[in-house]
Coordinates of C-alpha atoms in Angstrom, one line a residue:
M1 CA -11.7 16.9 -1.6
D2 CA -11.7 14.5 1.4
R3 CA -11.4 10.7 1.2
Q4 CA -15.1 10.0 1.6
Q5 CA -16.1 12.5 -1.1
F6 CA -13.5 10.9 -3.4
I7 CA -14.9 7.4 -2.7
R8 CA -18.5 8.7 -3.5
Y9 CA -17.3 10.2 -6.8
V10 CA -15.5 7.0 -7.8
E11 CA -18.5 4.8 -6.9
C12 CA -20.7 7.0 -9.0
N13 CA -18.4 7.2 -12.0
Q14 CA -16.3 4.0 -12.1
R15 CA -18.6 2.2 -14.6
A16 CA -18.3 5.2 -17.1
V17 CA -14.5 5.3 -16.7
R18 CA -14.2 1.5 -17.3
R19 CA -16.6 1.7 -20.3
F20 CA -14.5 4.6 -21.7
L21 CA -11.2 2.7 -21.2
T22 CA -12.7 -0.5 -22.6
A23 CA -13.6 1.3 -25.8
L24 CA -10.2 3.0 -25.9
C25 CA -8.6 -0.5 -25.5
C26 CA -10.8 -1.8 -28.3
G27 CA -12.6 -4.3 -26.1
D28 CA -9.7 -5.6 -24.1
T29 CA -11.5 -5.6 -20.7
A30 CA -8.5 -6.9 -18.8
L31 CA -6.3 -4.1 -19.9
A32 CA -9.1 -1.6 -19.4
D33 CA -9.6 -2.8 -15.8
D34 CA -5.8 -2.4 -15.2
L35 CA -5.8 1.1 -16.6
A36 CA -8.9 2.0 -14.6
Q37 CA -7.2 0.8 -11.4
D38 CA -4.1 2.9 -12.3
T39 CA -6.4 5.8 -13.1
F40 CA -8.1 5.7 -9.7
V41 CA -4.9 5.4 -7.9
K42 CA -3.4 8.4 -9.7
A43 CA -6.5 10.4 -9.1
Y44 CA -6.5 9.6 -5.4
L45 CA -2.8 10.5 -5.1
S46 CA -3.5 13.8 -6.9
C47 CA -6.9 14.7 -5.6
D48 CA -5.5 17.9 -4.2
S49 CA -5.2 19.1 -7.8
F50 CA -9.0 18.6 -8.3
R51 CA -10.7 22.0 -8.5
E52 CA -14.2 21.9 -7.0
D53 CA -15.4 24.2 -9.8
S54 CA -14.7 21.6 -12.5
K55 CA -16.5 18.3 -13.1
F56 CA -15.1 15.2 -11.5
L57 CA -15.9 13.1 -14.5
T58 CA -14.0 15.4 -16.8
W59 CA -11.1 15.5 -14.5
I60 CA -11.0 11.7 -14.1
Y61 CA -11.4 11.2 -17.9
R62 CA -8.3 13.3 -18.4
I63 CA -6.4 11.1 -16.0
A64 CA -7.8 8.0 -17.7
Y65 CA -6.9 9.3 -21.2
N66 CA -3.3 10.2 -20.1
T67 CA -3.0 6.7 -18.4
F68 CA -4.1 5.1 -21.7
I69 CA -1.7 7.2 -23.8
S70 CA 1.2 6.4 -21.4
N71 CA 0.4 2.7 -21.6
R72 CA 0.2 2.8 -25.5
R73 CA 3.6 4.4 -25.6
S74 CA 5.1 1.5 -23.7
Y75 CA 3.1 -1.1 -25.6
K76 CA 4.8 -3.6 -27.8
E77 CA 2.6 -5.3 -30.3
C78 CA 2.6 -9.1 -29.9
G79 CA 0.5 -10.1 -32.9
Q80 CA -2.0 -9.0 -35.5
L81 CA -5.4 -7.9 -34.3
S82 CA -7.0 -9.9 -37.2
E83 CA -5.8 -13.1 -35.4
A84 CA -8.1 -12.2 -32.5
A85 CA -11.1 -13.1 -34.7
A86 CA -10.1 -16.7 -34.5
V87 CA -9.7 -16.8 -30.7
E88 CA -12.5 -18.4 -28.8
S89 CA -13.2 -17.4 -25.2
Y90 CA -15.6 -18.9 -22.7
E91 CA -15.7 -15.7 -20.6
R92 CA -19.1 -14.1 -20.7
T93 CA -17.8 -10.7 -21.7
D94 CA -15.7 -12.0 -24.6
S95 CA -17.6 -15.1 -25.9
S96 CA -20.1 -13.3 -28.1
F97 CA -17.7 -10.9 -29.8
E98 CA -20.7 -8.7 -30.1
Y99 CA -18.7 -5.5 -30.9
Q100 CA -15.7 -7.2 -32.5
N101 CA -16.0 -5.4 -35.9
L102 CA -16.4 -2.0 -34.2
Y103 CA -13.4 -2.6 -31.9
M104 CA -11.3 -3.7 -34.9
A105 CA -12.3 -0.6 -36.8
L106 CA -11.6 1.6 -33.7
N107 CA -8.2 0.0 -33.3
R108 CA -7.3 1.2 -36.8
L109 CA -8.0 4.9 -35.8
S110 CA -5.3 7.0 -34.3
D111 CA -5.5 7.3 -30.5
K112 CA -6.6 10.9 -30.8
E113 CA -9.4 10.1 -33.4
R114 CA -10.6 7.2 -31.3
T115 CA -10.6 9.2 -28.1
A116 CA -12.6 12.1 -29.7
I117 CA -15.1 9.7 -31.3
L118 CA -15.6 7.8 -28.0
L119 CA -16.0 10.9 -25.8
F120 CA -18.3 12.5 -28.3
Y121 CA -20.6 9.6 -29.1
L122 CA -20.2 7.2 -26.2
Q123 CA -20.0 9.7 -23.4
G124 CA -21.9 12.6 -24.9
Y125 CA -19.2 15.3 -24.4
G126 CA -19.1 18.4 -26.4
V127 CA -16.1 19.6 -28.5
N128 CA -14.9 22.0 -25.9
E129 CA -15.1 19.4 -23.1
I130 CA -13.1 16.9 -25.2
A131 CA -10.5 19.6 -25.9
E132 CA -10.2 20.1 -22.1
I133 CA -9.9 16.3 -21.5
T134 CA -7.3 15.7 -24.2
E135 CA -5.6 19.1 -23.7
S136 CA -6.1 19.9 -27.4
S137 CA -7.7 22.9 -29.2
S138 CA -11.4 22.8 -30.1
E139 CA -10.5 23.0 -33.8
A140 CA -8.2 19.9 -33.4
V141 CA -11.0 18.0 -31.8
R142 CA -13.4 18.9 -34.7
Q143 CA -10.8 17.7 -37.2
Q144 CA -10.3 14.4 -35.2
L145 CA -14.0 13.9 -35.1
S146 CA -14.4 14.5 -38.8
R147 CA -11.5 12.3 -39.8
G148 CA -12.5 9.6 -37.3
R149 CA -16.1 9.5 -38.6
Q150 CA -14.8 9.2 -42.2
H151 CA -12.3 6.5 -41.3
L152 CA -14.9 4.5 -39.4
K153 CA -17.3 4.8 -42.3
N154 CA -14.7 3.5 -44.7
L155 CA -13.7 0.7 -42.3
L156 CA -17.2 -0.5 -41.4
N157 CA -18.5 -0.5 -45.0

């Protein structure tokens, strides 16, 4: 893949990657933007590993997911998520807290369950594609989806 082709792919898919990372980060748009930037830099540096026969979006989601997981491993919790409900923000993206309950419920899922749920329902990927992105088995993804749905149902009711 040459530089111009990479730029075209990123321009076409950057919103989807940012949306995916925002959901993985439970609405933390600043962290999602940082992770997206890291994702695109890592992708550019490893664009030689991109196989033309695979989908660019699947490849970049795998990089985004791995970037998110790496970040989570080094993350140190500063406070309780429940405290975020009381925080007011005047930024357009945060002021309405439109998806706050969903993000709080997603935050209580395991990383694997959250990823499977988001890729399946938000991005429309099938079980086999999710398995490829997360480097898991199809059966593991099915279990993560089943558990994640049940956990979300319990958390949102």
